[in-house]
Coordinates of C-alpha atoms in Angstrom, one line a residue:
M1 CA 74.2 -60.3 -61.2
S2 CA 74.4 -61.3 -65.0
F3 CA 73.8 -64.9 -66.6
S4 CA 76.5 -65.4 -69.5
T5 CA 76.0 -69.1 -70.1
K6 CA 73.8 -70.2 -73.0
H7 CA 71.5 -72.6 -70.6
P8 CA 71.0 -72.8 -67.4
A9 CA 74.0 -73.8 -65.1
P10 CA 74.3 -75.7 -61.7
G11 CA 72.7 -73.5 -59.5
S12 CA 71.2 -71.1 -62.0
P13 CA 67.4 -70.6 -63.1
E14 CA 64.9 -73.7 -63.8
D15 CA 67.3 -76.1 -62.6
G16 CA 67.5 -77.9 -59.0
G17 CA 70.4 -76.5 -58.1
S18 CA 72.2 -77.6 -54.9
D19 CA 71.2 -79.0 -51.4
D20 CA 72.7 -75.8 -49.6
Q21 CA 70.5 -75.2 -46.6
Q22 CA 68.3 -72.0 -46.2
P23 CA 68.1 -70.0 -42.7
A24 CA 65.4 -71.5 -40.3
I25 CA 62.3 -70.3 -40.3
E26 CA 60.1 -70.5 -36.9
Y27 CA 56.6 -71.7 -37.5
D28 CA 54.2 -72.1 -34.4
E29 CA 50.1 -73.4 -34.4
A30 CA 49.1 -69.8 -33.5
R31 CA 50.3 -68.6 -37.5
I32 CA 48.1 -71.5 -38.8
A33 CA 45.0 -70.9 -36.8
A34 CA 45.5 -67.3 -37.6
A35 CA 45.9 -67.8 -41.3
G36 CA 42.8 -66.6 -43.8
D37 CA 40.6 -69.0 -45.9
D38 CA 41.8 -68.9 -49.1
A39 CA 39.3 -71.2 -50.5
E40 CA 36.7 -68.7 -52.2
N41 CA 39.6 -66.8 -54.1
Q42 CA 40.7 -70.5 -55.3
D43 CA 37.3 -71.1 -56.4
D44 CA 37.3 -67.5 -58.2
F45 CA 40.2 -68.4 -60.0
F46 CA 38.9 -71.7 -61.3
D47 CA 35.7 -70.4 -62.4
Q48 CA 37.5 -67.4 -64.4
H49 CA 39.7 -69.9 -66.3
D50 CA 36.6 -72.3 -66.7
F51 CA 38.1 -75.0 -65.2
D52 CA 35.7 -77.8 -63.7
R53 CA 37.6 -79.3 -60.6
D54 CA 35.4 -82.3 -60.4
L55 CA 35.7 -83.2 -63.9
A56 CA 39.0 -82.5 -64.2
D57 CA 39.1 -85.0 -61.0
Q58 CA 37.3 -87.9 -63.0
V59 CA 39.1 -87.9 -66.2
G60 CA 43.0 -88.2 -67.6
V61 CA 45.1 -85.8 -67.4
A62 CA 45.2 -85.6 -71.4
G63 CA 41.7 -84.5 -70.6
R64 CA 42.4 -81.4 -68.5
R65 CA 42.5 -77.9 -69.8
Y66 CA 42.6 -74.2 -68.1
T67 CA 41.2 -71.4 -70.7
L68 CA 43.9 -68.8 -71.4
N69 CA 43.0 -65.1 -71.7
D70 CA 43.3 -65.5 -75.4
G71 CA 40.6 -68.4 -75.5
N72 CA 43.3 -70.9 -75.8
A73 CA 43.6 -74.0 -73.7
I74 CA 46.6 -75.2 -71.5
P75 CA 47.3 -78.0 -69.7
P76 CA 47.4 -77.8 -65.9
I77 CA 50.9 -79.6 -65.5
G78 CA 53.8 -79.8 -67.8
L79 CA 57.3 -81.4 -68.1
G80 CA 60.2 -78.7 -68.2
T81 CA 63.5 -80.2 -70.2
A82 CA 66.2 -77.5 -68.5
R83 CA 69.5 -79.0 -68.4
L84 CA 68.6 -82.0 -70.5
N85 CA 70.7 -82.5 -73.4
D86 CA 69.5 -83.1 -76.6
A87 CA 69.3 -87.0 -76.5
A88 CA 68.3 -86.9 -73.0
A89 CA 65.2 -84.5 -73.8
E90 CA 64.5 -87.2 -76.5
V91 CA 63.9 -90.0 -74.2
A92 CA 62.6 -88.0 -71.2
V93 CA 60.0 -86.3 -73.4
Y94 CA 59.1 -89.5 -75.3
E95 CA 58.5 -91.1 -71.9
A96 CA 56.2 -88.4 -70.5
L97 CA 54.0 -88.4 -73.4
N98 CA 53.8 -92.0 -72.5
A99 CA 52.9 -91.5 -69.1
G100 CA 50.3 -89.0 -70.1
F101 CA 52.1 -85.5 -69.8
R102 CA 50.4 -83.1 -72.7
L103 CA 52.5 -79.8 -71.7
I104 CA 56.1 -79.9 -72.8
D105 CA 58.6 -77.0 -72.1
T106 CA 61.2 -76.3 -73.8
A107 CA 63.6 -73.0 -74.9
A108 CA 66.1 -72.3 -77.7
N109 CA 68.8 -71.8 -74.5
Y110 CA 68.2 -74.9 -73.6
E111 CA 70.2 -76.4 -76.9
N112 CA 67.4 -79.5 -76.6
E113 CA 65.0 -78.9 -79.2
A114 CA 65.5 -81.1 -81.7
G115 CA 65.5 -83.6 -79.4
V116 CA 61.9 -82.5 -78.0
G117 CA 60.9 -82.8 -81.9
R118 CA 62.1 -86.4 -82.2
A119 CA 60.4 -87.3 -79.2
L120 CA 56.9 -85.6 -80.4
K121 CA 57.2 -86.9 -84.0
D122 CA 58.1 -90.6 -82.5
S123 CA 55.1 -90.3 -80.2
R124 CA 52.6 -90.6 -82.6
L125 CA 50.4 -88.5 -80.8
P126 CA 48.0 -86.2 -82.9
R127 CA 49.5 -82.2 -82.7
E128 CA 46.6 -80.8 -81.0
D129 CA 47.0 -83.5 -78.0
V130 CA 50.4 -81.8 -77.4
F131 CA 50.9 -78.0 -76.1
V132 CA 54.4 -77.2 -76.7
T133 CA 56.2 -74.3 -75.0
T134 CA 59.4 -72.6 -76.4
K135 CA 61.1 -69.2 -75.4
L136 CA 62.8 -66.6 -77.0
P137 CA 66.7 -66.0 -76.1
G138 CA 68.0 -62.8 -74.6
R139 CA 70.7 -62.4 -77.6
D140 CA 67.5 -62.4 -79.8
H141 CA 65.5 -59.2 -78.1
G142 CA 64.5 -56.7 -81.0
T143 CA 61.7 -56.5 -83.7
D144 CA 64.4 -57.8 -86.1
S145 CA 65.5 -60.7 -84.4
V146 CA 62.6 -62.3 -83.0
R147 CA 61.3 -64.2 -86.1
R148 CA 64.2 -65.3 -87.1
S149 CA 64.7 -66.9 -83.5
L150 CA 61.3 -68.3 -84.0
E151 CA 62.2 -69.7 -87.2
G152 CA 64.8 -71.5 -85.8
S153 CA 62.8 -73.1 -82.7
L154 CA 60.4 -74.2 -85.4
R155 CA 62.9 -75.7 -87.6
R156 CA 64.5 -77.8 -84.7
L157 CA 61.0 -78.7 -83.0
H158 CA 60.1 -80.0 -86.9
L159 CA 56.7 -78.1 -85.9
D160 CA 54.8 -75.4 -88.0
K161 CA 53.8 -73.7 -84.5
V162 CA 54.5 -73.6 -81.0
D163 CA 51.3 -73.4 -78.4
L164 CA 53.3 -70.7 -76.4
Y165 CA 56.0 -68.4 -77.1
L166 CA 57.7 -66.9 -74.4
I167 CA 60.2 -63.9 -73.8
H168 CA 62.8 -66.1 -71.7
W169 CA 63.9 -63.1 -69.3
P170 CA 63.1 -59.6 -69.8
N171 CA 66.9 -58.3 -70.0
P172 CA 65.7 -54.8 -68.8
E173 CA 69.1 -53.5 -69.4
R174 CA 68.6 -53.9 -73.2
G175 CA 65.4 -52.3 -73.2
L176 CA 64.3 -54.2 -76.0
Y177 CA 61.4 -56.8 -74.3
V178 CA 58.1 -54.4 -75.7
D179 CA 59.6 -54.3 -79.1
S180 CA 60.2 -58.3 -79.0
F181 CA 56.4 -58.8 -77.2
R182 CA 54.8 -56.8 -80.1
T183 CA 56.5 -58.6 -83.0
M184 CA 55.6 -62.3 -81.3
L185 CA 51.8 -61.1 -81.1
E186 CA 52.4 -60.2 -84.9
L187 CA 53.9 -63.9 -85.4
R188 CA 50.5 -64.9 -83.7
E189 CA 48.5 -63.2 -85.9
E190 CA 50.3 -64.7 -88.8
G191 CA 49.7 -68.7 -87.3
L192 CA 53.1 -69.3 -86.4
V193 CA 52.6 -69.0 -82.4
G194 CA 49.3 -70.2 -80.6
S195 CA 49.9 -67.6 -77.3
V196 CA 52.3 -65.0 -76.2
G197 CA 53.7 -64.6 -73.4
V198 CA 56.6 -64.0 -70.7
S199 CA 58.7 -65.5 -68.2
N200 CA 60.4 -64.2 -65.3
F201 CA 58.7 -60.8 -65.7
T202 CA 57.5 -58.3 -62.7
P203 CA 54.3 -57.1 -62.5
E204 CA 55.6 -53.6 -63.4
M205 CA 56.9 -55.1 -66.3
V206 CA 53.7 -56.7 -67.3
D207 CA 52.1 -53.3 -66.7
E208 CA 54.1 -51.7 -69.3
L209 CA 53.8 -54.4 -71.9
I210 CA 49.8 -53.8 -71.8
A211 CA 50.1 -50.2 -71.8
K212 CA 52.4 -49.7 -74.6
T213 CA 50.9 -53.1 -76.5
G214 CA 47.2 -53.0 -75.6
E215 CA 47.3 -56.7 -74.5
A216 CA 48.5 -58.8 -71.4
P217 CA 50.8 -61.4 -72.0
A218 CA 48.9 -65.1 -71.8
V219 CA 51.4 -66.7 -69.5
N220 CA 54.1 -65.7 -66.9
Q221 CA 56.5 -68.8 -66.0
V222 CA 58.3 -67.4 -62.8
E223 CA 60.4 -69.1 -59.6
L224 CA 57.0 -70.3 -57.6
Q225 CA 57.4 -73.0 -54.6
P226 CA 56.3 -72.6 -51.0
Q227 CA 59.1 -70.9 -49.7
Y228 CA 58.7 -68.5 -52.3
Q229 CA 54.9 -67.6 -53.3
Q230 CA 55.1 -64.6 -55.3
E231 CA 51.5 -63.6 -53.8
A232 CA 51.6 -60.0 -55.0
L233 CA 52.2 -61.2 -58.2
R234 CA 49.7 -64.0 -58.7
A235 CA 47.2 -61.5 -57.5
H236 CA 48.3 -58.9 -60.4
H237 CA 47.9 -61.7 -62.8
H238 CA 44.7 -63.1 -61.5
A239 CA 43.4 -59.7 -62.2
H240 CA 44.6 -59.3 -66.0
R241 CA 43.9 -63.1 -66.0
I242 CA 47.3 -63.8 -66.8
F243 CA 48.2 -67.6 -66.3
V244 CA 50.8 -68.3 -63.8
E245 CA 53.7 -70.9 -64.6
A246 CA 56.1 -72.0 -62.1
W247 CA 59.7 -73.1 -63.1
A248 CA 61.2 -75.1 -60.1
P249 CA 58.1 -75.7 -58.8
L250 CA 59.4 -78.4 -56.5
G251 CA 62.0 -76.1 -54.5
Y252 CA 65.2 -74.9 -55.5
D253 CA 68.5 -75.0 -52.9
S254 CA 65.2 -74.9 -50.4
K255 CA 64.7 -78.1 -48.8
V256 CA 61.2 -77.5 -49.7
L257 CA 60.5 -81.8 -50.1
E258 CA 62.7 -82.4 -46.8
H259 CA 60.5 -79.6 -45.1
E260 CA 58.6 -81.2 -41.7
W261 CA 55.1 -79.7 -42.3
I262 CA 55.5 -81.1 -45.9
R263 CA 56.5 -84.6 -45.0
E264 CA 53.8 -84.3 -42.2
I265 CA 51.5 -83.6 -44.6
A266 CA 52.5 -86.0 -47.3
S267 CA 52.1 -88.6 -44.7
D268 CA 48.4 -87.6 -43.6
Q269 CA 47.6 -87.5 -47.4
G270 CA 49.1 -91.1 -48.1
H271 CA 51.1 -89.0 -51.3
T272 CA 55.0 -88.4 -51.7
P273 CA 56.1 -84.7 -50.6
A274 CA 56.8 -83.9 -54.4
Q275 CA 52.9 -84.4 -54.8
V276 CA 52.0 -82.4 -52.0
V277 CA 53.6 -79.7 -53.5
L278 CA 52.5 -80.0 -56.9
R279 CA 48.9 -80.3 -55.8
W280 CA 49.4 -77.1 -53.7
H281 CA 50.4 -75.4 -57.0
I282 CA 47.5 -76.8 -58.9
Q283 CA 44.8 -75.9 -56.0
N284 CA 46.6 -72.0 -56.0
G285 CA 45.7 -72.5 -60.1
V286 CA 49.3 -72.3 -61.0
V287 CA 50.7 -74.5 -63.8
P288 CA 53.6 -76.4 -62.0
I289 CA 56.7 -77.5 -64.6
P290 CA 58.5 -80.2 -62.6
K291 CA 61.9 -81.7 -64.5
T292 CA 62.6 -85.2 -64.4
S293 CA 64.1 -87.7 -66.5
K294 CA 62.6 -90.4 -64.4
T295 CA 59.8 -92.8 -65.8
K296 CA 59.0 -93.4 -62.2
R297 CA 58.8 -90.0 -61.3
M298 CA 57.0 -88.7 -64.0
A299 CA 54.1 -91.2 -63.0
E300 CA 54.1 -89.6 -59.6
N301 CA 54.2 -86.1 -60.4
L302 CA 50.9 -86.9 -62.9
D303 CA 49.2 -88.2 -59.7
V304 CA 48.1 -84.9 -58.2
F305 CA 44.4 -85.3 -59.6
G306 CA 41.6 -86.9 -57.4
W307 CA 42.2 -85.9 -54.3
E308 CA 42.9 -82.3 -52.3
L309 CA 45.0 -80.7 -49.5
T310 CA 42.7 -79.3 -46.6
P311 CA 42.3 -76.2 -46.2
E312 CA 44.5 -76.5 -43.2
Q313 CA 46.7 -77.7 -45.0
M314 CA 47.0 -75.2 -47.6
H315 CA 47.2 -72.5 -44.7
R316 CA 50.3 -74.2 -43.3
I317 CA 52.0 -74.4 -46.5
K318 CA 51.1 -70.7 -47.2
L319 CA 53.2 -69.8 -43.9
M320 CA 56.1 -71.6 -45.3
H321 CA 56.7 -68.5 -47.3
T322 CA 60.1 -66.8 -46.6
G323 CA 59.8 -63.8 -49.4
L324 CA 63.5 -65.1 -50.6
S325 CA 64.2 -65.9 -54.1
A326 CA 66.1 -69.5 -53.8
S327 CA 67.7 -69.2 -57.0
G328 CA 69.2 -65.7 -56.5
F329 CA 68.1 -64.4 -59.8
N330 CA 66.4 -60.9 -60.0
P331 CA 65.0 -60.1 -62.9
L332 CA 65.6 -56.2 -62.5
E333 CA 69.4 -57.2 -63.1
H334 CA 69.9 -60.5 -64.7
E335 CA 70.6 -60.3 -68.1
E336 CA 70.2 -63.6 -70.6
L337 CA 72.3 -64.4 -73.1

């Protein structure tokens, strides 16, 4: 499979896609009862990343942070800007910052970095209060291109530094992601990048980065939602203290928010289906990056602290996993421009 557009098109990565129905999955109460208790693993994760859940649920979202493997701190939820044009991104980011978001996720291939930069400036928030992520496009892989690409992103964002720089897709056919990662580490040492990470990488690709550069990425941003839970990847990354972010965390052509169990849990909790799914991510130690341009939805997406899903509810959502990517994009085949 290939992907030739310069930014996500309808039905492509990091977008909500269409409403196509996924194959029906049968569930039963016996499977819920048989599920293991993940509480110990969750506590271990939060201890590893110096995250005080009790304190986090008492303060505003702006005061919450996880500690990455390089010592930098990242907020526990962010705003995605995929498929927002420059003007729409400017408005959405400005409103998101006013609502309390402190992690903003963009990319060179979203073609909206300039709008994001204007919103950051207009917000008048201290630079250190906002965590800005952008991504290296596939066409700029390679030692000689990475620096030029980052300089372009910084210029459009009106920033001297990005807090997190990700390789957007591995583009395995080109075989340049190791060289690109190594160059990004050099840019970090020069102060142009805070943390270096990847997006849509498999555990095997991450192992190759570690073996050839001696350093693990701080973050891997991947497709992750209740019907595609990436448990093996999360376990691998936990062992290497690599943080997992989720794009399309509310589902991607998967009807996650309409699933009977999600709606039942939402009713029991007194929260929306979207809030339940975002809370599931957070209790699993994943940073969700939901995308919205609606102010009301932004406020709802931030209202995922100060309450918890019960162990049974977490188990029930765990059993929604189908093992199938809803986006259909395979990192082993996909080549981004």
